[in-house]
Every structure is written in C-alpha cells, then in structure tokens.
XYZ file of C-alpha atoms in Angstrom:
604
model
C -13.748 62.159 18.717
C -10.791 59.906 19.601
C -7.819 60.116 17.163
C -5.919 57.236 18.786
C -5.460 54.102 16.642
C -7.666 51.214 17.709
C -5.954 48.550 19.790
C -4.752 45.631 17.672
C -6.776 42.441 17.831
C -4.786 39.953 19.890
C -3.628 36.831 18.069
C -5.594 33.745 19.048
C -3.878 31.686 21.703
C -2.460 28.420 20.426
C -4.666 25.403 21.025
C -3.852 23.368 24.095
C -2.634 19.969 22.983
C -1.272 16.931 24.737
C 2.511 16.674 24.594
C 4.535 13.543 25.199
C 8.323 13.466 24.880
C 9.194 11.693 21.630
C 11.230 8.473 21.995
C 14.562 8.339 20.151
C 14.626 7.016 16.578
C 16.692 3.813 16.549
C 17.016 1.004 14.024
C 19.643 -1.658 13.416
C 19.610 -1.035 9.647
C 20.790 2.559 10.013
C 19.928 5.669 8.032
C 19.354 6.214 4.303
C 19.245 9.505 2.387
C 21.463 11.318 4.915
C 24.853 11.044 3.241
C 25.954 8.478 5.821
C 25.063 10.592 8.875
C 23.319 8.971 11.858
C 20.410 11.222 12.843
C 19.058 11.788 16.346
C 16.054 13.757 17.547
C 18.489 16.346 18.883
C 19.638 16.955 15.289
C 16.013 17.713 14.373
C 15.306 20.076 17.277
C 13.780 23.321 16.008
C 12.019 21.576 13.108
C 8.495 20.249 12.795
C 8.921 16.503 12.274
C 6.513 14.006 10.733
C 7.544 10.403 11.370
C 6.063 8.079 8.728
C 5.951 4.419 9.800
C 5.739 2.490 6.534
C 6.642 -0.764 4.831
C 7.196 -1.026 1.109
C 4.730 -3.873 0.472
C 1.819 -1.720 1.660
C -0.224 0.140 -0.978
C -1.682 2.470 1.660
C 1.878 3.414 2.673
C 2.649 4.265 -0.947
C -0.492 6.413 -1.105
C 0.678 8.317 1.981
C 4.125 8.892 0.447
C 2.331 10.611 -2.440
C 0.002 12.534 -0.112
C 2.994 13.994 1.752
C 4.958 15.208 -1.280
C 3.204 18.587 -1.574
C 3.491 19.214 2.176
C 7.167 18.256 2.082
C 7.887 20.678 -0.749
C 5.847 23.604 0.595
C 7.362 23.510 4.106
C 10.846 22.269 3.256
C 12.619 24.923 5.392
C 10.664 24.127 8.593
C 9.490 20.518 8.193
C 11.432 17.252 8.143
C 9.665 14.047 7.182
C 11.413 10.949 8.509
C 10.438 7.543 7.193
C 10.785 4.648 9.641
C 10.730 1.459 7.611
C 9.011 -1.190 9.736
C 8.817 -4.534 7.871
C 5.884 -6.911 7.668
C 7.549 -9.580 5.515
C 10.934 -11.203 6.139
C 12.261 -9.915 2.803
C 11.433 -6.355 3.859
C 13.891 -6.707 6.748
C 16.777 -7.057 4.262
C 18.704 -3.789 4.158
C 19.285 -3.831 0.386
C 15.575 -4.333 -0.182
C 14.883 -1.146 1.788
C 17.575 0.705 -0.181
C 15.885 -0.446 -3.390
C 12.420 0.564 -2.177
C 13.567 4.071 -1.216
C 14.793 4.595 -4.782
C 11.913 2.732 -6.425
C 9.277 4.924 -4.771
C 11.273 8.179 -4.950
C 11.426 8.788 -1.215
C 13.116 12.189 -0.890
C 13.609 12.373 2.871
C 15.677 10.522 5.498
C 14.654 6.924 6.145
C 15.520 4.830 9.200
C 15.772 1.091 8.488
C 14.245 -0.554 11.594
C 14.141 -4.306 10.819
C 13.452 -5.289 14.443
C 10.529 -2.828 14.844
C 12.343 -1.182 17.775
C 11.053 2.343 17.085
C 7.624 0.980 16.070
C 7.312 -0.514 19.574
C 8.580 2.644 21.316
C 5.853 4.679 19.602
C 3.180 1.985 20.247
C 2.316 1.841 16.550
C -0.315 -0.735 15.526
C -0.807 -0.214 11.778
C 0.843 0.644 8.487
C 0.905 3.499 7.690
C 1.024 5.589 10.863
C 2.103 9.226 10.998
C 3.390 10.851 14.199
C 3.882 14.623 14.452
C 6.689 15.922 16.714
C 6.928 19.635 17.541
C 10.175 21.677 17.369
C 10.820 21.056 21.069
C 10.758 17.276 20.653
C 7.249 16.432 21.878
C 4.690 14.186 20.166
C 1.575 16.256 19.500
C -0.508 14.053 17.160
C -0.775 10.586 15.666
C -2.684 9.506 12.551
C -3.216 6.038 11.099
C -4.113 5.287 7.490
C -4.720 7.591 4.558
C -6.389 10.956 4.092
C -4.628 12.984 6.798
C -2.485 15.293 4.643
C -4.773 18.293 5.129
C -4.952 17.793 8.899
C -1.171 17.521 9.138
C -0.704 20.606 6.957
C -2.975 22.597 9.284
C -1.104 21.333 12.337
C 2.310 22.090 10.825
C 1.215 25.646 10.045
C -0.004 26.050 13.637
C 3.306 24.722 14.970
C 5.270 27.047 12.686
C 3.402 30.100 13.968
C 3.545 28.998 17.603
C 7.260 28.211 17.648
C 8.236 31.180 15.473
C 6.668 33.352 18.192
C 8.492 31.409 20.953
C 11.816 31.533 19.127
C 12.035 27.726 19.019
C 11.593 27.298 15.239
C 14.725 26.715 13.151
C 14.522 27.439 9.435
C 16.897 26.168 6.763
C 17.800 23.045 4.852
C 16.955 19.677 6.332
C 19.144 16.571 6.599
C 18.118 14.950 3.268
C 21.030 14.006 0.995
C 20.017 12.378 -2.339
C 21.818 9.193 -3.400
C 23.934 9.069 -6.539
C 21.885 8.148 -9.655
C 22.624 4.826 -11.370
C 22.607 4.365 -15.164
C 20.690 1.296 -16.413
C 18.347 0.773 -19.396
C 15.507 -0.197 -17.034
C 14.957 0.950 -13.458
C 12.725 -1.269 -11.319
C 10.608 -2.577 -14.212
C 7.168 -3.773 -13.136
C 5.422 -5.848 -15.805
C 5.980 -6.965 -19.411
C 3.962 -8.258 -22.375
C 4.804 -9.612 -25.809
C 3.695 -7.380 -28.681
C 2.511 -8.705 -32.062
C 5.912 -7.690 -33.480
C 7.675 -10.127 -31.158
C 9.165 -7.262 -29.152
C 8.606 -6.810 -25.426
C 6.742 -3.872 -23.912
C 7.942 -3.209 -20.350
C 6.634 -0.807 -17.714
C 9.768 1.008 -16.517
C 8.162 1.967 -13.247
C 10.631 4.276 -11.505
C 11.362 6.242 -14.690
C 7.623 6.588 -15.407
C 7.949 5.191 -18.941
C 7.132 2.307 -21.196
C 10.184 0.762 -22.867
C 9.974 -1.371 -25.991
C 12.757 -3.959 -26.133
C 13.767 -6.074 -29.110
C 13.210 -9.853 -29.136
C 16.488 -10.347 -27.261
C 14.906 -8.628 -24.248
C 17.858 -6.236 -23.961
C 18.065 -3.849 -26.925
C 16.029 -0.672 -26.430
C 13.836 0.066 -29.453
C 12.071 3.139 -28.051
C 10.880 4.821 -24.879
C 7.368 6.131 -24.440
C 6.128 8.794 -22.058
C 7.533 10.136 -18.818
C 6.264 11.534 -15.522
C 3.758 13.777 -17.295
C 2.184 10.893 -19.209
C 2.697 7.985 -16.774
C 3.368 7.794 -13.058
C 4.804 4.490 -11.835
C 3.090 2.373 -14.521
C 2.727 -1.324 -13.739
C 0.423 -3.817 -15.494
C 0.056 -4.304 -19.244
C -2.265 -6.341 -21.445
C -2.580 -6.558 -25.232
C -6.065 -6.240 -26.725
C -7.259 -8.243 -29.746
C -6.502 -5.234 -32.005
C -2.839 -5.159 -30.898
C -3.085 -2.067 -28.715
C -1.927 -2.289 -25.101
C -3.736 -1.177 -21.952
C -1.456 0.203 -19.226
C -2.225 0.319 -15.497
C -1.016 3.860 -14.721
C -0.827 3.197 -11.010
C -0.094 6.531 -9.304
C -2.248 8.452 -11.796
C -5.119 6.088 -10.796
C -5.899 5.574 -14.477
C -5.793 3.229 -17.466
C -3.935 4.365 -20.578
C -4.167 2.935 -24.098
C -0.888 2.648 -26.034
C -0.869 2.101 -29.795
C 2.427 0.439 -30.835
C 1.789 1.371 -34.481
C 1.666 5.130 -33.879
C 3.171 5.552 -30.406
C 0.039 7.408 -29.274
C -1.060 7.280 -25.642
C -4.672 7.962 -24.602
C -6.288 7.833 -21.173
C -9.325 5.539 -21.302
C -10.337 5.233 -17.637
C -9.932 7.139 -14.390
C -10.080 10.820 -13.493
C -6.606 11.116 -11.963
C -8.200 11.237 -8.510
C -7.973 8.376 -6.033
C -11.185 6.469 -5.278
C -12.472 6.881 -1.707
C -15.314 5.256 0.199
C -18.565 6.760 -1.034
C -17.323 7.360 -4.580
C -19.216 5.739 -7.470
C -18.365 2.082 -8.094
C -19.472 2.108 -11.724
C -20.070 4.556 -14.526
C -18.467 6.244 -17.522
C -14.816 5.238 -17.431
C -13.376 8.753 -17.746
C -15.673 10.104 -15.023
C -15.097 7.391 -12.392
C -12.238 7.444 -9.865
C -9.902 4.449 -9.614
C -7.361 3.493 -6.927
C -3.870 2.242 -7.757
C -4.611 -0.201 -10.591
C -1.647 -2.621 -10.463
C -2.325 -5.108 -13.255
C -4.710 -5.660 -16.155
C -5.791 -8.689 -18.194
C -8.063 -9.250 -21.200
C -10.685 -11.854 -20.232
C -14.164 -12.588 -21.566
C -14.434 -9.420 -23.642
C -13.346 -6.964 -20.946
C -10.213 -5.563 -19.365
C -10.010 -6.871 -15.800
C -8.229 -4.611 -13.341
C -6.380 -5.640 -10.172
C -7.371 -2.585 -8.121
C -4.714 -2.928 -5.443
C -5.616 0.329 -3.700
C -9.076 -0.858 -2.634
C -8.580 -4.659 -2.576
C -10.972 -5.322 -5.447
C -11.219 -6.431 -9.070
C -12.851 -4.010 -11.510
C -13.592 -4.255 -15.225
C -13.357 -1.847 -18.145
C -15.671 -2.468 -21.096
C -14.195 -0.991 -24.308
C -17.569 -1.232 -26.083
C -19.500 0.898 -23.584
C -16.423 2.718 -22.180
C -17.592 2.067 -18.651
C -15.978 0.649 -15.505
C -17.495 -1.219 -12.580
C -16.575 -3.304 -9.549
C -16.443 -6.998 -10.427
C -15.332 -8.593 -7.147
C -14.391 -7.610 -3.599
C -15.874 -5.509 -0.809
C -12.859 -3.164 -0.121
C -12.274 -5.094 3.124
C -8.726 -6.455 3.294
C -8.352 -10.173 3.886
C -8.889 -13.612 2.400
C -12.530 -14.633 2.009
C -13.772 -16.803 -0.858
C -17.263 -17.093 -2.307
C -19.497 -15.014 -4.591
C -17.622 -12.077 -6.106
C -19.662 -9.455 -4.260
C -18.764 -11.014 -0.893
C -15.106 -11.943 -1.454
C -12.228 -10.209 0.307
C -8.872 -9.556 -1.351
C -5.654 -8.024 -0.058
C -3.843 -5.892 -2.603
C -4.366 -7.983 -5.771
C -1.307 -7.270 -7.924
C -1.087 -9.829 -10.738
C -3.576 -11.279 -13.236
C -3.455 -14.052 -15.855
C -6.369 -15.197 -18.014
C -7.247 -18.674 -19.267
C -10.559 -19.574 -20.946
C -12.223 -20.727 -17.719
C -10.285 -18.866 -14.988
C -8.815 -15.497 -14.140
C -5.811 -16.137 -11.887
C -4.948 -13.560 -9.227
C -1.727 -12.964 -7.288
C -3.152 -11.604 -4.029
C 0.018 -10.146 -2.618
C -0.730 -9.176 1.000
C -2.209 -12.601 1.784
C 0.694 -14.266 -0.078
C -1.997 -16.148 -1.984
C -2.789 -17.497 -5.432
C -6.502 -17.170 -6.129
C -8.871 -17.367 -9.080
C -12.340 -16.349 -10.175
C -14.428 -18.658 -12.332
C -16.829 -17.855 -15.166
C -19.754 -17.918 -12.706
C -18.192 -15.118 -10.633
C -17.095 -17.224 -7.668
C -13.715 -16.560 -6.014
C -11.499 -19.481 -4.927
C -8.126 -19.777 -3.177
C -5.570 -22.255 -4.519
C -2.673 -21.383 -2.169
C -2.626 -19.140 0.908
C -4.269 -18.816 4.305
C -4.385 -15.132 5.260
C -2.630 -11.871 5.981
C -0.075 -13.144 8.471
C 1.271 -16.455 7.115
C 3.947 -16.623 4.444
C 7.136 -18.436 3.533
C 8.677 -20.722 0.905
C 7.216 -24.205 1.108
C 6.449 -26.582 -1.762
C 4.144 -29.587 -1.834
C 0.414 -29.893 -1.396
C -1.310 -26.553 -2.016
C -3.122 -26.735 1.311
C 0.139 -26.219 3.201
C 2.295 -24.493 0.528
C 3.505 -20.936 1.152
C 4.436 -17.905 -0.964
C 5.819 -14.540 0.183
C 4.094 -11.494 -1.353
C 3.758 -12.650 -4.990
C 3.160 -9.896 -7.542
C 2.726 -11.824 -10.798
C 1.080 -14.898 -12.293
C 1.541 -16.380 -15.791
C -0.576 -19.053 -17.487
C 1.436 -22.001 -18.854
C 0.440 -24.212 -21.820
C -0.291 -27.308 -19.718
C -2.942 -25.560 -17.606
C -0.634 -24.818 -14.693
C 0.520 -21.322 -13.713
C 3.887 -19.780 -12.894
C 3.856 -17.461 -9.883
C 6.363 -14.629 -9.582
C 7.036 -15.178 -5.877
C 8.497 -11.740 -5.392
C 9.816 -11.668 -1.831
C 11.144 -15.239 -2.089
C 13.156 -14.237 -5.205
C 11.730 -17.295 -6.933
C 9.535 -18.505 -9.780
C 7.015 -21.065 -8.481
C 4.488 -23.324 -10.227
C 1.011 -24.420 -9.206
C -0.638 -27.335 -11.020
C -4.416 -27.427 -10.512
C -4.516 -31.019 -11.828
C -2.380 -32.344 -8.964
C -2.823 -29.566 -6.396
C 0.974 -29.364 -6.047
C 3.258 -26.344 -5.711
C 6.872 -26.582 -6.911
C 9.788 -24.194 -7.438
C 10.970 -23.585 -11.012
C 13.849 -21.174 -10.356
C 15.574 -19.355 -7.530
C 18.220 -16.622 -7.317
C 15.978 -14.112 -9.035
C 15.731 -10.617 -7.504
C 12.179 -9.494 -6.715
C 10.548 -11.057 -9.799
C 7.312 -9.186 -10.455
C 6.043 -10.729 -13.705
C 6.893 -13.298 -16.372
C 6.095 -13.721 -20.075
C 5.905 -17.045 -21.924
C 7.925 -17.033 -25.180
C 7.900 -20.428 -26.877
C 9.610 -22.899 -24.542
C 11.207 -20.071 -22.555
C 9.843 -17.894 -19.816
C 11.122 -14.324 -19.574
C 11.078 -13.026 -15.995
C 10.921 -9.362 -14.991
C 13.676 -9.186 -12.362
C 12.559 -5.898 -10.937
C 15.393 -5.320 -8.433
C 18.057 -6.337 -10.983
C 16.566 -3.914 -13.511
C 16.375 -6.442 -16.359
C 14.484 -9.196 -18.131
C 15.920 -12.683 -17.555
C 15.242 -15.527 -19.986
C 14.895 -19.035 -18.513
C 14.187 -22.393 -20.151
C 11.108 -23.854 -18.505
C 12.550 -26.730 -16.450
C 11.099 -30.220 -16.622
C 11.918 -30.886 -12.978
C 11.424 -28.727 -9.918
C 14.252 -27.150 -7.952
C 14.637 -28.537 -4.429
C 14.251 -25.779 -1.834
C 14.396 -26.140 1.934
C 10.998 -25.226 3.326
C 10.617 -22.160 5.545
C 7.474 -20.749 7.141
C 6.963 -17.354 8.766
C 4.354 -15.362 10.605
C 4.280 -11.595 10.791
C 7.028 -10.163 13.018
C 4.621 -8.036 15.061
C 4.131 -9.020 18.691
C 0.639 -10.024 19.790
C -1.297 -7.631 22.044
C -2.223 -9.304 25.324
C -5.892 -8.843 26.169
C -7.966 -10.142 29.041
C -10.655 -12.806 28.545
C -14.283 -11.779 28.536
C -15.294 -8.297 27.410
C -13.001 -5.976 25.493
C -13.684 -2.289 24.923
C -12.550 -1.225 21.436
C -12.033 2.535 21.002
C -11.071 4.086 17.668
C -9.704 7.538 18.505
C -10.669 10.245 16.022
C -10.393 13.974 16.560
C -11.411 16.185 13.650
C -8.563 18.455 12.489
C -8.533 22.104 13.548
C -11.208 24.091 11.734
C -13.180 20.969 10.797
C -16.091 18.972 12.167
C -17.631 15.603 11.452
C -19.648 15.719 8.238
C -23.157 14.634 9.200
C -25.130 16.371 6.447
C -26.142 13.045 4.908
C -26.249 10.868 8.005
C -23.535 9.309 10.179
C -20.027 10.309 9.123
C -18.241 7.413 10.804
C -18.145 3.673 10.152
C -16.655 0.781 12.095
C -16.371 -2.802 10.842
C -15.060 -5.542 13.150
C -14.326 -9.202 12.397
C -11.788 -11.793 13.496
C -9.570 -14.678 12.434
C -10.577 -17.271 13.379
C -14.224 -16.155 13.318
C -14.756 -18.085 16.563
C -12.533 -15.579 18.429
C -15.527 -13.225 18.756
C -18.857 -14.316 20.175
C -20.205 -10.768 20.205
C -19.455 -7.354 18.749
C -18.574 -8.262 15.176
C -20.197 -6.533 12.198
C -20.715 -2.978 10.967
C -21.879 0.077 12.897
C -21.579 3.855 12.934
C -20.047 4.382 16.393
C -16.237 4.413 16.686
C -16.369 2.258 19.820
C -17.555 -1.280 20.386
C -17.927 -3.747 23.241
C -16.470 -7.055 22.073
C -17.138 -10.433 23.683
C -14.235 -12.882 23.425
C -14.608 -16.632 23.196
C -13.016 -18.253 26.294
C -12.186 -21.338 24.176
C -9.923 -19.395 21.763
C -6.539 -18.262 23.085
C -5.159 -16.238 20.156
C -6.106 -14.768 16.801
C -6.393 -11.533 14.860
C -8.913 -8.724 15.273
C -9.710 -7.055 11.946
C -10.888 -3.469 12.416
C -11.796 -1.056 9.612
C -12.677 2.545 10.507
C -13.714 5.542 8.435
C -14.512 9.146 9.398
C -15.431 12.099 7.180
C -14.798 15.694 8.288
C -15.527 19.010 6.589
C -14.449 22.624 7.018
C -16.409 24.174 9.895
C -17.386 27.467 8.281
C -21.148 28.245 8.218
C -20.579 30.892 5.545
C -19.101 28.360 3.123
C -21.859 26.688 1.104
C -19.445 24.104 -0.319
C -16.986 23.194 2.444
C -13.966 21.044 1.609
C -14.351 17.540 3.007
C -11.807 14.841 3.796
C -12.130 11.103 4.348
C -9.890 9.413 6.918
C -9.747 5.627 6.860
C -7.618 2.749 8.092
C -7.696 -1.037 8.366
C -5.991 -2.721 11.321
C -5.107 -6.371 11.716
C -4.229 -6.689 15.409
C -2.704 -10.009 16.519
C -4.017 -10.725 20.018
C -3.288 -13.256 22.731
C -5.858 -13.924 25.468
C -4.254 -13.968 28.896
C -5.217 -13.234 32.493
C -3.902 -9.789 33.359
C -4.185 -8.590 29.765
C -5.790 -5.297 28.773
C -9.568 -4.870 28.840
C -9.416 -1.883 26.475
C -7.920 -1.699 22.979
C -7.375 1.867 21.688
C -6.627 2.336 17.963
C -5.726 5.861 16.880
C -7.206 7.024 13.584
C -6.345 10.677 14.258
C -5.395 12.546 17.424
C -4.115 11.366 20.793
C -5.579 8.842 23.225
C -6.527 10.855 26.314
C -6.955 7.631 28.315
C-alpha cells in the first residue's frame, strides 16, 4: 500500500496559435472615451485586447456592439475592447458624427476615429464588422468577420487569461475607458415620430430607451413611457386604425403595442432573440425571432416591418397574430423584381400610400417601393457603393444613407436624407429629385402636419417644423464612391478562400447536413463568367471576364459550429456569418487568390 499522494494531473499545454505583431492603432480623428488621452498599444500591454472595426451606419456592427457587452463586463479587469471607427460614407468621416454615434449607441470603451482607414489598411481588414484579438504581449492571435463570434472570443480570452497569468504577463485592473459628461436635453437622438389622434406627437427617444409624447408644439413633454427594461433603442412607429401605436423595439428584436389611452405597453411580436439563418421565417408572432426591426407602417391590413438586421420586409397580421417574410432574400444589395427574389440593404424607413409602400433602403442610398402585386422597384439609387447629393432626373440622382420617407399629399414623397443633412423630394410623376431643405442634422424621419412638415433632427435632439416649400433649394451636386481601395486581382482564374476555424472546444455542426454555405455574385454581373451561385464549400474557383476591368465581388458565408462533447446530448451551437462587398480591379500582376477571414487566421 502506497500512502503517498497521487501526482497532480498536469495542466493542459496552451494551444499553439499563430502570432503576428499587432500594428499600432493610428487615426487622424483621435481618441474618444479616454478623457483626452492618446492611447498606444504599449499602454494596453498586459491586457487582452479586442479591436472592433466598425462604422455606425452598419446594422451588423451594432449587433456586434451588443454581443460584446456581456464579455466586456465579465472580463473588465483583464480585457480592453477598442473600437476603430472606419467610415463607409463621407458623413461618417466627420469627427462630430463619430462623437454622436459613440453616445447614441452607448459605446462604453475607447474608440479611435480613423477617417482615412489607416488602421483598417494596416490590419488588412475587408469587411464591417471585423474583430481582431491581441494577446497581452501585443501579438494578433485571431481575426473574426461578421456576427456570432462572441462565444469564440470569450473562450479565447479565457485561454489567454490563464496562459498569461501563468507567464506573469497579464495585468489586472481598470482599463483606459473614461465616460463622457452627460448632456441634459428633453430628447436624446430621437429616431422616428408619428402624429397621434390627439394631435400630439409620439417620438421614439432612442438613446434613452423611451417613448416621449410631445404636445402639438413639438417641444412640450406630456409624458415619458418605458425605459431600458421595456424598450431598447426603439425606432419606428405607426398608428393603427384603432389609435394604438406599434413600436419597432429594435435591440429587443420585437414589436411593442402602445395604447395612448391607458399608457399600457404589450409585446406583440418577437421572442427577444435575434433571427439567424435557419430560424423560422413565419409563424406565431410571439414565437418567431425577429432581427432589428427599424421601421413599421400600416398598409393593406397589416403592419409592414423594415427588418434592417436581415435586409428584408416582414409583415405582422393583427388578426391572426402571425409574422412572415414579405420580401427579400437576406442577401444584401439592390436587386428589383418579385418580392421573393429582391435584395435590400438595411431597409430603415417606410411610408404607405394606397398603391405603394415606399422604402428608404439605407445602405444602398436608395428610394424603393413595392407595389400591390408584390413587385419591388427602385426609384433612386444604384447600389452599395454609390452615394452623394445630386438632384435632377432620378436615374442619376444620389442620396447618402437615407433613413426615412414620408408620403406627401400630391403623390410625391419626402426623403429624410440622413447623411446629407437634408430633406429631399421625389416626384414619381416627373421622375425628378429636388432638395426641400438643408442644414438639418441627421434627419431620420418626418411627419406631415397640415401644410408643415415636422422633421426629426436626430443629432440635434429635437423636432424641427418647416413650411413645405413651393420651390426647391439649389444645392451643388456631389457624388461619392466608397472610400475603400480596390483589391488588385489578376485576370483569369481567382481562388476564393473563406477562412473558418471552429472555436476551441467546438466542431462544425453536420448533424443535419453541410454546416457551411457560400454565395458568390458580382456587380456588374458580367464580371464573373464562372463560379457564381450557392454552394456548401468555403472555397471557390472564380473565372473573371477579361472584358471587365473593375467591379465588386459579393460574398456571403455562413458556418455553424457546436460544442464538441460526445456526452452532451444537446450541445450549444453558434452561427457565424458575414457578407463582404469587395471592390476589385483587374490588373496584370494582381493576386490570384482572395482570402476572406470569417474566423481564425490565414495560414497562407
């Protein structure tokens, strides 16, 4: 008999992982949420760092901000999240706009304003959002694009904590975040507004997570409804025939019903969970997931929903209390035609007339509509990468990320042209676009009141009443394309590789068939003569058209992974997905391989 204690089981050796020295974080706009301090990577040495490349127009970026909140709170003494704001639109390169967005979306970590995409280029980022993990010694150890990576990053952070605690290279304690001083205003980044039967305005006070009822003057507060427990960043509103109002409760992924007579609030659609690929697309309203509903409108006996989070339109039927997809495929882009085949890009504003439902399709800077036969049309806009402020014939007119649309009595519509700080008008009778008003600040909606139009000036925290002008305002035309540089690729064949490595302790979920999906298309369509379409492999051989010298490759990838534990009958599963729009230029000497990182590191 041996009385000696058994030898302790050795701790598992840390996984070998690729390590690349992290480039410095630089941006001409400087730092926010640091109390005025300029941060360097040396200041963050000893901490696990997650760098979040985001831009405030992007709904997927906003989803990731919410995904990271629990991780940020749980590991606050060892983890620093750093946002690098990397603009798509010209307006997003304005420093004050970034300051506003950081407050609007309650970003509680340091943010680097990088209007020239300097750090984006240093890290070879290709998509919003992208997350890069840096270990306490300053090395990049992982990169993730898109949504659904919070669990993988949590696992990696816990591994890094244990590894560097043992090495003595982990530094605990408060991070560099310094909150800004709060500002007192009656509204804070209001989103949308409607006119109640009483003549008062109901406004979604987005950043304070409330509804605010204002008197007919648009200024006097009558009452406040709700808070973060009841609403979370509410946006769109529509009044039903019975006088009750439906609220798009955006971050709760739900619809709420507000009764102005009693003040009662009742959830009528959504589970509180975000919709993911593979979830039901119709069913009982309270049992079906939604994804960031941004606006709502009453049209043809149903509530129509601008489902910004999945680039679709849905409907809610109050008679049957069911929801279903009405238009869109979840692919992001601008494609017209039958509702089931149309592509949208973050639809964010709706307005109903008897024969049309107008749509502000924000990421394509487009004004679109769906007719009573279920066919989608585009009035103004060309795609994801063209925007600006240009009046005239609709075929060449430009908006910049519009969030609202309002039907006018003469059959035309007013467009809240958010990033142009303007109110625009489109007349379907003449096909002309004009400018009604400028010097607004991020207008996100407008309400017609008699001969006046009341604009929600979101970044001025107020409603602004304007007399509808008889003549247009003259504005010098400007046109822009996205600020991202094109990737140079060689003519002929191009190898596309989507890099995905399942997180530690997980494996691809193949219980019900292939767990990965890859969809490839292009703008113009003639760019590709082979390789487009849908498949299950995360790689593809593409054949480029020698007659086309530049364009955009649209790539959508999805992978599902589950906990790798044979003893667990019901393993937790996670969906990872991302859409890329990669501007490309065909040139001799360009690359013959295009790697896009969904999760992991590119070994090649």
